[in-house]
Short mmCIF file of C-alpha atoms in Angstrom, two decimals:
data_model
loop_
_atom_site.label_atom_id
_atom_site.label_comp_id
_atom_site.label_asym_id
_atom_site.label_seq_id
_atom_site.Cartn_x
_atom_site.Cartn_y
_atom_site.Cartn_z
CA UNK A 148 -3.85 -24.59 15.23
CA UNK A 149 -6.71 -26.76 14.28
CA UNK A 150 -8.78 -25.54 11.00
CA UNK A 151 -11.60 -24.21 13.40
CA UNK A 152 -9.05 -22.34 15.25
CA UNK A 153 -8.00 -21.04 12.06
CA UNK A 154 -11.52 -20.26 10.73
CA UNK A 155 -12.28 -18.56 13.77
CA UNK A 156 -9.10 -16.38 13.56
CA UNK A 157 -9.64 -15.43 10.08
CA UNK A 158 -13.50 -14.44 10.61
CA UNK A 159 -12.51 -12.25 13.57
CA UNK A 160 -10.17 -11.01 10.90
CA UNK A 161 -12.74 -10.15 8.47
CA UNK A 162 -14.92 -8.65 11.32
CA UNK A 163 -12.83 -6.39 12.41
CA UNK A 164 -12.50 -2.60 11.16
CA UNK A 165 -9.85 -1.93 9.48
CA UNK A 166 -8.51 0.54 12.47
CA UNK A 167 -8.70 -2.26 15.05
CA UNK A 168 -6.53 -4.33 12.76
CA UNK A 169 -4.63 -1.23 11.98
CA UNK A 170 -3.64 -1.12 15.37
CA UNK A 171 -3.28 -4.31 16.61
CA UNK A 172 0.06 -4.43 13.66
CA UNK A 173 1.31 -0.81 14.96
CA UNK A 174 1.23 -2.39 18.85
CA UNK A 175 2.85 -5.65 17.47
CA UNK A 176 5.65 -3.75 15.82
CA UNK A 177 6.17 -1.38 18.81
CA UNK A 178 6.87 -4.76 21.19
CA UNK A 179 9.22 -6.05 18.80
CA UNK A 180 11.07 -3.18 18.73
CA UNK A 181 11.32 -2.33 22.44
CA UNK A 182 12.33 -6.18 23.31
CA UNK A 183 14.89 -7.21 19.81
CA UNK A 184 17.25 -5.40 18.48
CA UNK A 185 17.24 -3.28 15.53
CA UNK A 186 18.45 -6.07 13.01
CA UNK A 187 16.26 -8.73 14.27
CA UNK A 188 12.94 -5.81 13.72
CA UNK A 189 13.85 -5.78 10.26
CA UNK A 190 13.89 -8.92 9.17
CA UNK A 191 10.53 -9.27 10.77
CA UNK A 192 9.46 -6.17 8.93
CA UNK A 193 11.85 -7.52 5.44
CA UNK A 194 9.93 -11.08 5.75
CA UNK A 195 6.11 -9.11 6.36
CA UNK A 196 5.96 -7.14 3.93
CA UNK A 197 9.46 -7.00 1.07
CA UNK A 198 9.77 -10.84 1.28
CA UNK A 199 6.04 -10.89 2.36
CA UNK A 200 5.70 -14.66 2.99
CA UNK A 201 6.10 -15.17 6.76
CA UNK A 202 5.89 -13.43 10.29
CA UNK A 203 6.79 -15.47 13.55
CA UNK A 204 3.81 -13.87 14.72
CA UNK A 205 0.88 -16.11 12.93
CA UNK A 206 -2.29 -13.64 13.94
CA UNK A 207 0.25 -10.88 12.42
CA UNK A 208 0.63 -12.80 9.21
CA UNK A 209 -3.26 -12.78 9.39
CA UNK A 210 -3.81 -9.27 9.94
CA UNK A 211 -1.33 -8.00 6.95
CA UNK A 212 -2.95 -10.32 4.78
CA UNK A 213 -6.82 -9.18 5.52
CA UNK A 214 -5.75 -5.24 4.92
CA UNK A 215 -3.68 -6.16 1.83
CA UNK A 216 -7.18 -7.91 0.37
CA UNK A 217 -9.63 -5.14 1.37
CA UNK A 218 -11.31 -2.91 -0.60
CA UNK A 219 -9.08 0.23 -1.78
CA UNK A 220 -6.12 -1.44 -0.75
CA UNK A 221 -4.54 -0.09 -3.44
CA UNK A 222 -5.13 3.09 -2.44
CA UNK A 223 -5.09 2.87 1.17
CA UNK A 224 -2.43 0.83 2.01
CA UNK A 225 0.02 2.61 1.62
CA UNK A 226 -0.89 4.45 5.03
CA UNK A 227 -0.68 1.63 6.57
CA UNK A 228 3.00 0.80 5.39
CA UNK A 229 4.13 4.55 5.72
CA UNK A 230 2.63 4.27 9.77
CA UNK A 231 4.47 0.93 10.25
CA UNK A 232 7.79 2.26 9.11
CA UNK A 233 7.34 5.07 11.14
CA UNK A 234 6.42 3.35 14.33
CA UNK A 235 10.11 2.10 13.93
CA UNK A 236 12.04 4.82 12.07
CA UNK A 237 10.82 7.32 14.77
CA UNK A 238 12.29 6.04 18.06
CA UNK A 239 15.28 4.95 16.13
CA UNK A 240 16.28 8.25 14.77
CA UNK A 241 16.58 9.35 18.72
CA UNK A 242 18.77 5.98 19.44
CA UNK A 243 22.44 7.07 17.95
CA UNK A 244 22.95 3.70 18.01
CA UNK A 245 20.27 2.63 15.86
CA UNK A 246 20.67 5.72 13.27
CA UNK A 247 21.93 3.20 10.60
CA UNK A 248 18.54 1.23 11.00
CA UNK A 249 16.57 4.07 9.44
CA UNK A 250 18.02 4.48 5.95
CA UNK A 251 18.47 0.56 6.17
CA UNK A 252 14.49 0.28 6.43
CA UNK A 253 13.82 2.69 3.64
CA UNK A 254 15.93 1.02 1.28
CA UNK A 255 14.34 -2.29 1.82
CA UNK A 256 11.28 -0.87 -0.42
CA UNK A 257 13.62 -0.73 -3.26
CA UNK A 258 14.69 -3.88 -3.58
CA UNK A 259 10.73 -5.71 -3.00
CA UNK A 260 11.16 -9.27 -5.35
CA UNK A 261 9.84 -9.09 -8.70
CA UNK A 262 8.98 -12.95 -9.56
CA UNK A 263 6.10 -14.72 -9.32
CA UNK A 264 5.45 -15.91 -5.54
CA UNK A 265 4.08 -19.43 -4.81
CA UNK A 266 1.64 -18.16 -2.78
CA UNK A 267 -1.12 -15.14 -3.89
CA UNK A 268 -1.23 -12.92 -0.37
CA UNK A 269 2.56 -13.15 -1.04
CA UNK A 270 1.98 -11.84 -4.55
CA UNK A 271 -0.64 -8.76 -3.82
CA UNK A 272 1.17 -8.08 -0.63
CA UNK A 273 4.78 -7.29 -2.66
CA UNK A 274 2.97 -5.67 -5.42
CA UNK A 275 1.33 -3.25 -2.30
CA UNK A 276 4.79 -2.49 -1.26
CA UNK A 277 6.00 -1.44 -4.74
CA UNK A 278 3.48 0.79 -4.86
CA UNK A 279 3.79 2.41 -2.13
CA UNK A 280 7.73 3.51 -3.25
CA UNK A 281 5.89 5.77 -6.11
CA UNK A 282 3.69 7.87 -3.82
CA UNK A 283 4.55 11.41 -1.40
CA UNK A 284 4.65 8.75 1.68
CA UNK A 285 7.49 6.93 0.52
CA UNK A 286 9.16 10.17 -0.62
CA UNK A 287 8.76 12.22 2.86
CA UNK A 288 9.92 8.90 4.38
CA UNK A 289 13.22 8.84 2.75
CA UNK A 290 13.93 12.33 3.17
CA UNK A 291 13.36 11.50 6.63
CA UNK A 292 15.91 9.15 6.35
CA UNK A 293 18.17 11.41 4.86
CA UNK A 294 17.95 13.86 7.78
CA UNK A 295 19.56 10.85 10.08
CA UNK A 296 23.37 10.84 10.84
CA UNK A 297 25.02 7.81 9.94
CA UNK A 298 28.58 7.30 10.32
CA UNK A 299 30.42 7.90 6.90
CA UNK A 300 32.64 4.56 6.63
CA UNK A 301 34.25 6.02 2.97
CA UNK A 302 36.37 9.06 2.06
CA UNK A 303 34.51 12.28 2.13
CA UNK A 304 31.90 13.41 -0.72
CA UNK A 305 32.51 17.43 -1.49
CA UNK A 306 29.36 18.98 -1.34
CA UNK A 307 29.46 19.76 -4.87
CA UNK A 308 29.23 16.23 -5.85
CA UNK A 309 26.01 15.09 -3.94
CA UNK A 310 22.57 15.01 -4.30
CA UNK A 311 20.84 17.92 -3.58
CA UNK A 312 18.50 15.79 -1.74
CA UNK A 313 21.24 14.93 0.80
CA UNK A 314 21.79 18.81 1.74
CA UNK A 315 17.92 18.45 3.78
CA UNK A 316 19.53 18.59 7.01
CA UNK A 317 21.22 22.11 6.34
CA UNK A 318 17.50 23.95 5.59
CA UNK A 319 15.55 23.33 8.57
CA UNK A 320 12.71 25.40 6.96
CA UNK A 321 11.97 23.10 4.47
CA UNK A 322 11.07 20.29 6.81
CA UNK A 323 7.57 20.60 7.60
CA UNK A 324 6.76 20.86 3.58
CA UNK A 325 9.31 17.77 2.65
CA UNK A 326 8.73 15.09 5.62
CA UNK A 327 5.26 15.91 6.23
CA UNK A 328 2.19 14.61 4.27
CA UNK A 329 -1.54 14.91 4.46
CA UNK A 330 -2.06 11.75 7.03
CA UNK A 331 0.76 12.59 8.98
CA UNK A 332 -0.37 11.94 12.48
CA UNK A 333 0.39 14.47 14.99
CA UNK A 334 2.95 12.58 16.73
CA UNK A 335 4.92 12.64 13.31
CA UNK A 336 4.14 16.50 13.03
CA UNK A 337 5.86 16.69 16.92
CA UNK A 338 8.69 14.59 15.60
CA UNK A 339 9.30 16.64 12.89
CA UNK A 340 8.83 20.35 14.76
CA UNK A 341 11.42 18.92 17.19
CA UNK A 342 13.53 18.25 14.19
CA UNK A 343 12.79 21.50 12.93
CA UNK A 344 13.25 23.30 16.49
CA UNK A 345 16.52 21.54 17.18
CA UNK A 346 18.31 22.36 13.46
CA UNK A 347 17.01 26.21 13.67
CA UNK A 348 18.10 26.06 17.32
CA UNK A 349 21.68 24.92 16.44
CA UNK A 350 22.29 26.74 13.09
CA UNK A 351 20.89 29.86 14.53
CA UNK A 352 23.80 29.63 17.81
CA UNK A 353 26.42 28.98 14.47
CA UNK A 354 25.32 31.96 13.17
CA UNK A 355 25.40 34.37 16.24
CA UNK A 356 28.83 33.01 17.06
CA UNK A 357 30.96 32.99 13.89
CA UNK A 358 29.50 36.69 13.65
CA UNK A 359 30.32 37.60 16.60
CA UNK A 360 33.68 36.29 15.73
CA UNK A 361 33.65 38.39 12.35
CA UNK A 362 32.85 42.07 14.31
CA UNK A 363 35.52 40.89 16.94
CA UNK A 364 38.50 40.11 14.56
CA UNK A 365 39.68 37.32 16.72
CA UNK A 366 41.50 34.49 15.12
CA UNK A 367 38.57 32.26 13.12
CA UNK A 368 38.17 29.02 15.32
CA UNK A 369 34.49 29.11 14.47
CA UNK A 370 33.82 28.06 10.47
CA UNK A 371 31.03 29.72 8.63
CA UNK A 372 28.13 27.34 9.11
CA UNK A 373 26.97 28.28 5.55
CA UNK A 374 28.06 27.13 1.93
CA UNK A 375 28.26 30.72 0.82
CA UNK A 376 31.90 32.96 0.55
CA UNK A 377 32.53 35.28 3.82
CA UNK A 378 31.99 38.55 1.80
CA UNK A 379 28.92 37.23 0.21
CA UNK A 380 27.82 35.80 3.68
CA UNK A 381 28.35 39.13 5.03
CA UNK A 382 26.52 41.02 2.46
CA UNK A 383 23.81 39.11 2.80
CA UNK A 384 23.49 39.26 6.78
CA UNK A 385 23.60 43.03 6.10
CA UNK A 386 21.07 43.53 4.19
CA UNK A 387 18.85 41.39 5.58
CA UNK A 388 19.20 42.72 8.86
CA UNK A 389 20.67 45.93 8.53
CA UNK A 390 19.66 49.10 7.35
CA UNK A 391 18.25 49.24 4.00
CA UNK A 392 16.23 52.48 3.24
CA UNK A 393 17.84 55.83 5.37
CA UNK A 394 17.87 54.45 8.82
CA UNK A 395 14.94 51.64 8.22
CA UNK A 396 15.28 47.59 8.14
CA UNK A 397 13.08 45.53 6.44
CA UNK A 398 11.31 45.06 9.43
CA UNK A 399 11.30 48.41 9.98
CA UNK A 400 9.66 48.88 6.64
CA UNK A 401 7.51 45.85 7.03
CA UNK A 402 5.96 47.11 10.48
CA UNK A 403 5.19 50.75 8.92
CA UNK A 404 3.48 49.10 5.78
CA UNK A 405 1.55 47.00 7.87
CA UNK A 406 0.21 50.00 9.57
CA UNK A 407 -0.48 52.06 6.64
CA UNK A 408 -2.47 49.31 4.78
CA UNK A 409 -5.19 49.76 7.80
CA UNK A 410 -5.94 52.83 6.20
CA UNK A 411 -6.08 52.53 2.92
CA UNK A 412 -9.39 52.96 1.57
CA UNK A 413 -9.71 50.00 -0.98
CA UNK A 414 -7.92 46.85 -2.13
CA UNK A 415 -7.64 48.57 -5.39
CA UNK A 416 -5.39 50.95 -3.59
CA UNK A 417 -3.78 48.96 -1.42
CA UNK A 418 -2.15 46.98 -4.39
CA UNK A 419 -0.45 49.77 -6.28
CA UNK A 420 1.22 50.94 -2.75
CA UNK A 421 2.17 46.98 -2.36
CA UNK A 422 4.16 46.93 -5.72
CA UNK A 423 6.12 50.09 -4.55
CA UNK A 424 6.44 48.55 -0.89
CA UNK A 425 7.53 45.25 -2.89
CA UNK A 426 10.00 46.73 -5.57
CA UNK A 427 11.85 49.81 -4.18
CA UNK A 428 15.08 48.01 -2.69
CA UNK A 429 15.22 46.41 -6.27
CA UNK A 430 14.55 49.80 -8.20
CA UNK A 431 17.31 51.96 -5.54
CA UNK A 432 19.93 49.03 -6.28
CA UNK A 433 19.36 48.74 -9.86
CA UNK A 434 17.30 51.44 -12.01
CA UNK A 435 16.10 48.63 -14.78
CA UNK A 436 13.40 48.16 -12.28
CA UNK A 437 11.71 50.89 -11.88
CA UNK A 438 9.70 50.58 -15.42
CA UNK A 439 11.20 46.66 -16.47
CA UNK A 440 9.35 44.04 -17.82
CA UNK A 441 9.28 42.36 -14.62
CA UNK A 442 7.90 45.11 -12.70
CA UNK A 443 4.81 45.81 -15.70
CA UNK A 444 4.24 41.95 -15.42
CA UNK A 445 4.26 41.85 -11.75
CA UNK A 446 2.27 44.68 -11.54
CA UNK A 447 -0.26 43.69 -14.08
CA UNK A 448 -0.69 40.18 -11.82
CA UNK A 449 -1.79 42.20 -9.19
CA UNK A 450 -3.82 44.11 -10.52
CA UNK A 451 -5.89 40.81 -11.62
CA UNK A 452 -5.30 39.42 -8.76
CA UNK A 453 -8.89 39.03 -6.73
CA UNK A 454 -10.23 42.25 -8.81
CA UNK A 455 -13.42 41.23 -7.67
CA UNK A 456 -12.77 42.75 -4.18
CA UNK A 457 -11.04 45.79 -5.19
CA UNK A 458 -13.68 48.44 -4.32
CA UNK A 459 -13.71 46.64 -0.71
CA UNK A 460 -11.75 47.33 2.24
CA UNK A 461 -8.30 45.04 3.32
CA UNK A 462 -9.27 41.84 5.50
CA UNK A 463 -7.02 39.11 6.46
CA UNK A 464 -8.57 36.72 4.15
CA UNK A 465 -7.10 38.90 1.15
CA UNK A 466 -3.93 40.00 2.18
CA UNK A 467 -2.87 36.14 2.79
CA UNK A 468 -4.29 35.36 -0.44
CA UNK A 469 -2.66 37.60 -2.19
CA UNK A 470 0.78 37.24 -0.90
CA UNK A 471 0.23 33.56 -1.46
CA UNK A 472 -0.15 34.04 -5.02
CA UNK A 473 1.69 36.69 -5.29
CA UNK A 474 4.43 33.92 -4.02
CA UNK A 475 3.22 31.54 -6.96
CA UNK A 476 3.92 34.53 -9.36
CA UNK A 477 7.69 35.19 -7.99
CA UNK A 478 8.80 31.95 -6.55
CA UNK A 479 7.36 28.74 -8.27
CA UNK A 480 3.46 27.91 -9.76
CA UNK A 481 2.43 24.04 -9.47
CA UNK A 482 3.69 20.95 -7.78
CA UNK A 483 3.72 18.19 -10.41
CA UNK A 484 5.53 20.34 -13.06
CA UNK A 485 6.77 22.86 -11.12
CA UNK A 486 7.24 26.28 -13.77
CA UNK A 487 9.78 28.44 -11.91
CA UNK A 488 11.39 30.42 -15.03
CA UNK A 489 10.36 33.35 -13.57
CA UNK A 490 11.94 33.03 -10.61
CA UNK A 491 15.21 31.92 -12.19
CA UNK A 492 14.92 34.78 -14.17
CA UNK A 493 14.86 37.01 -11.36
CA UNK A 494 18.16 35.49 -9.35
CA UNK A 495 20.14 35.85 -12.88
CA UNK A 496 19.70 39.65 -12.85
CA UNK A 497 19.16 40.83 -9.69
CA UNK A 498 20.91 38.39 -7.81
CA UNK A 499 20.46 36.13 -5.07
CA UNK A 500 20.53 38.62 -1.78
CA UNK A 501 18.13 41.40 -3.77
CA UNK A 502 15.72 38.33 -4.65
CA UNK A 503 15.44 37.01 -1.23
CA UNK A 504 15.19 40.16 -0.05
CA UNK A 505 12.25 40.78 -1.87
CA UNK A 506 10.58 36.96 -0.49
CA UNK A 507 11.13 38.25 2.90
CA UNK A 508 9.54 41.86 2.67
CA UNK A 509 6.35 39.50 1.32
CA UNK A 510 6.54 37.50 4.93
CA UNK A 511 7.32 40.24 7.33
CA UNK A 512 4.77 41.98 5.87
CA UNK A 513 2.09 39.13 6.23
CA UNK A 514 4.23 36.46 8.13
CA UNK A 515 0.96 34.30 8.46
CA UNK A 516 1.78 33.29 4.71
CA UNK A 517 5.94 32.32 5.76
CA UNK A 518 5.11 28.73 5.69
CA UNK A 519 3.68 28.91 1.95
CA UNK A 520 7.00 30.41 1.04
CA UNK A 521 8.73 27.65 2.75
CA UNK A 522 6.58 25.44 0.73
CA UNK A 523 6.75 27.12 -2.36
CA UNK A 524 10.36 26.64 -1.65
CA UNK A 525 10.12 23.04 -0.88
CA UNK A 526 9.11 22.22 -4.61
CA UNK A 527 11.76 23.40 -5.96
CA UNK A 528 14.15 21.83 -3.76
CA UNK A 529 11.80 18.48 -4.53
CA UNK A 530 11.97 18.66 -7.74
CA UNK A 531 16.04 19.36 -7.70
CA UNK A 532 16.59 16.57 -5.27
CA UNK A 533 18.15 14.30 -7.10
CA UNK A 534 20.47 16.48 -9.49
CA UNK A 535 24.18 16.77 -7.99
CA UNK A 536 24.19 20.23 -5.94
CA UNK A 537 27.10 21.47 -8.73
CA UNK A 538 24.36 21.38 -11.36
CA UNK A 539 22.09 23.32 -9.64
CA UNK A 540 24.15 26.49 -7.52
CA UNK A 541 21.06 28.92 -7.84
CA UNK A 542 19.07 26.81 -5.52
CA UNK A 543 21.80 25.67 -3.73
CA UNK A 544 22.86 29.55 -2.65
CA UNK A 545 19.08 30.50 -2.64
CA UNK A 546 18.35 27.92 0.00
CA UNK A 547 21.69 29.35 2.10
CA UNK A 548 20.37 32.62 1.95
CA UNK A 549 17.18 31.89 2.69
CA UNK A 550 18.57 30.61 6.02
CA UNK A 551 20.16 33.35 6.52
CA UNK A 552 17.19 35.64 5.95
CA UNK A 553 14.16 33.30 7.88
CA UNK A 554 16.57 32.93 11.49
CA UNK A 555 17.75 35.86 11.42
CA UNK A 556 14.38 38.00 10.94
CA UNK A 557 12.65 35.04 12.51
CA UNK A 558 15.05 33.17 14.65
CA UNK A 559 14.76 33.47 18.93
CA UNK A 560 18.01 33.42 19.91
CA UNK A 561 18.43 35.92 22.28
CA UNK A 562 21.25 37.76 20.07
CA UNK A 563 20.98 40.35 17.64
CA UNK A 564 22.02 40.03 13.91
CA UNK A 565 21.48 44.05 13.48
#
């Protein structure tokens, strides 16, 4: 290339908006990947941006560099690198083959040189990359990862003894808040809801058969597709499907609640009636709650809870709002330092199937707020992920029966849990 040839090059470069060149990278990696092999993509993808000092590719080099020295880089960037990976990690985790590639190209971020570089796009172009491993991108990216099977080459890890990060794959309702970030594109949120569809899908056929094997008595070729005991598995199916008040399910319960809020006459109203709706499977089971500290704290919350509407009449807009905070209040309130004491609190005495039971009655009641639940759920399980799952068996067991309780109240399977 003579230097006009490269002049030329670079100004079209610098004309171009930042989309175009954007684009032009995604396309590139997308041909590599349909005509090489998976090891030969990622040391193309190791030497553009972890090594960051070549690309066969010389245009490519070009383009990298340009976005890595515009404006905001810092702070753009990294939506570049997180749409790069997935143009790869995508297709690959539908290619058995090529499942190892996935967690392979994650961990290449962790290991981006730390010495000086001879060259300064090398330099600003590794410090880019290390950046990007400290924001929600890189984090939904290697959960991703973690959803992928990859053959297991050493002895078997118990359960007990791994992350609770590495249990993802069992809670399919947690996927859309863990792998899914504000600039996911919506052929990410397809991937994902596929994901999603395909682990609800196959859990939920688990389910229906090993109890249909538990009502039959027949001899127990199917294993219990959840982490909890039989009995307690079975206790829990029962009351989150079965009869719970005279001949009424929660759903049962949920539906005529749904209908008498239509009439009440003020919001004001309406939230006294929701506290006894909310709380009377926890006061029938254990008589602390019908005048406990919880239930005076809980019901003081609603009371403050959007007071400025309470001489007006129910509307969507304020039932979802207050079950979603009323889902802050029980389940977990922030995202950066996550207070869930409460909530802990609650599991210790009442137990696990009473406190879940109470989470669902909020979503069958408004089921428009289910995926803030699953969200609310999703930071604690974020902020747990990297303790070992023995450290942690509230979550762990509040997680199972939350499966439980979402696919079975949820769930289209064409087989009934009643």
């Amino acid at each position: 290339m003579s230097p006009m040839d490269s002049y030329e090059s670079w100004s079209s470069h610098q004309n171009a908006s930042t989309a175009e060149l954007e684009n032009r990278l995604y396309g590139f990696l997308q041909h590599c990947r349909q005509q090489q092999d998976a090891d030969t993509v990622l040391q193309q993808f190791h030497q553009l941006f972890i090594q960051a000092d070549y690309c066969p590719d010389e245009t490519i080099w070009e383009i990298v560099v340009e976005l890595a020295h515009r404006p905001y880089a810092e702070r753009e960037f990294k939506y570049t690198l997180n749409r790069c990976s997935y143009t790869l990690a995508n297709p690959w985790s539908t290619e058995p083959r090529n499942h190892w590639a996935v967690p392979a190209l994650v961990q290449m971020f962790e290991q981006v040189p730390t010495t000086p570089a001879a060259m300064a796009e090398t330099q600003t172009i590794r410090k880019l990359s290390r950046l990007f491993t400290q924001t929600e991108q890189y984090d939904a990216l290697r959960r991703f990862a973690n959803l992928i099977d990859v053959p297991d080459e050493g002895a078997t890890v118990a359960m007990d003894e791994q992350p609770v990060g590495k249990q993802l794959k069992r809670y399919p309702f947690l996927y859309d808040s863990s792998l899914l970030t504000k600039d996911s594109d919506q052929q990410q949120k397809n991937q994902v809801g596929q994901l999603r569809q395909e682990a609800e899908t196959k859990l939920g056929v688990q389910l229906a058969r090993y109890c249909d094997q538990q009502k039959r008595g027949v001899s127990k070729t199917v294993p219990n597709p959840t982490q909890l005991p039989s009995d307690e598995f079975a206790q829990a199916l029962s009351y989150y499907t079965g009869k719970v008040e005279g001949n009424r399910s929660h759903r049962d319960l949920a539906q005529m609640f749904r209908t008498y809020s239509k009439t009440v006459r003020s919001f004001r109203d309406f939230k006294e009636e929701f506290l006894e709706y909310l709380l009377s499977p926890l006061a029938d089971a254990d008589p602390r709650y019908v005048n406990n500290h919880f239930r005076r704290s809980l019901r003081q919350y609603l009371r403050e809870t959007l007071s400025d509407f309470d001489d007006q009449r129910l509307t969507d807009f304020i039932v979802i709002t207050t079950c979603q905070k009323l889902l802050n209040f029980l389940v977990v309130q922030g995202r950066q330092q996550p207070v869930f004491r409460r909530f802990w609190q609650l599991l210790h005495d009442a137990g696990q199937t009473l406190t879940v039971g109470l989470l669902l009655r909020v979503v069958l009641f408004c089921s428009a707020v289910k995926p803030w639940l699953e969200n609310r759920l999703t930071v604690l399980f974020n902020h747990h992920e990297k303790c070992v799952c023995k450290e942690v068996p509230w979550l762990v067991n509040t997680l199972e029966h939350t499966n439980i309780a979402l696919l079975t109240n949820f769930g289209k399977f064409g087989y009934s849990f009643a």
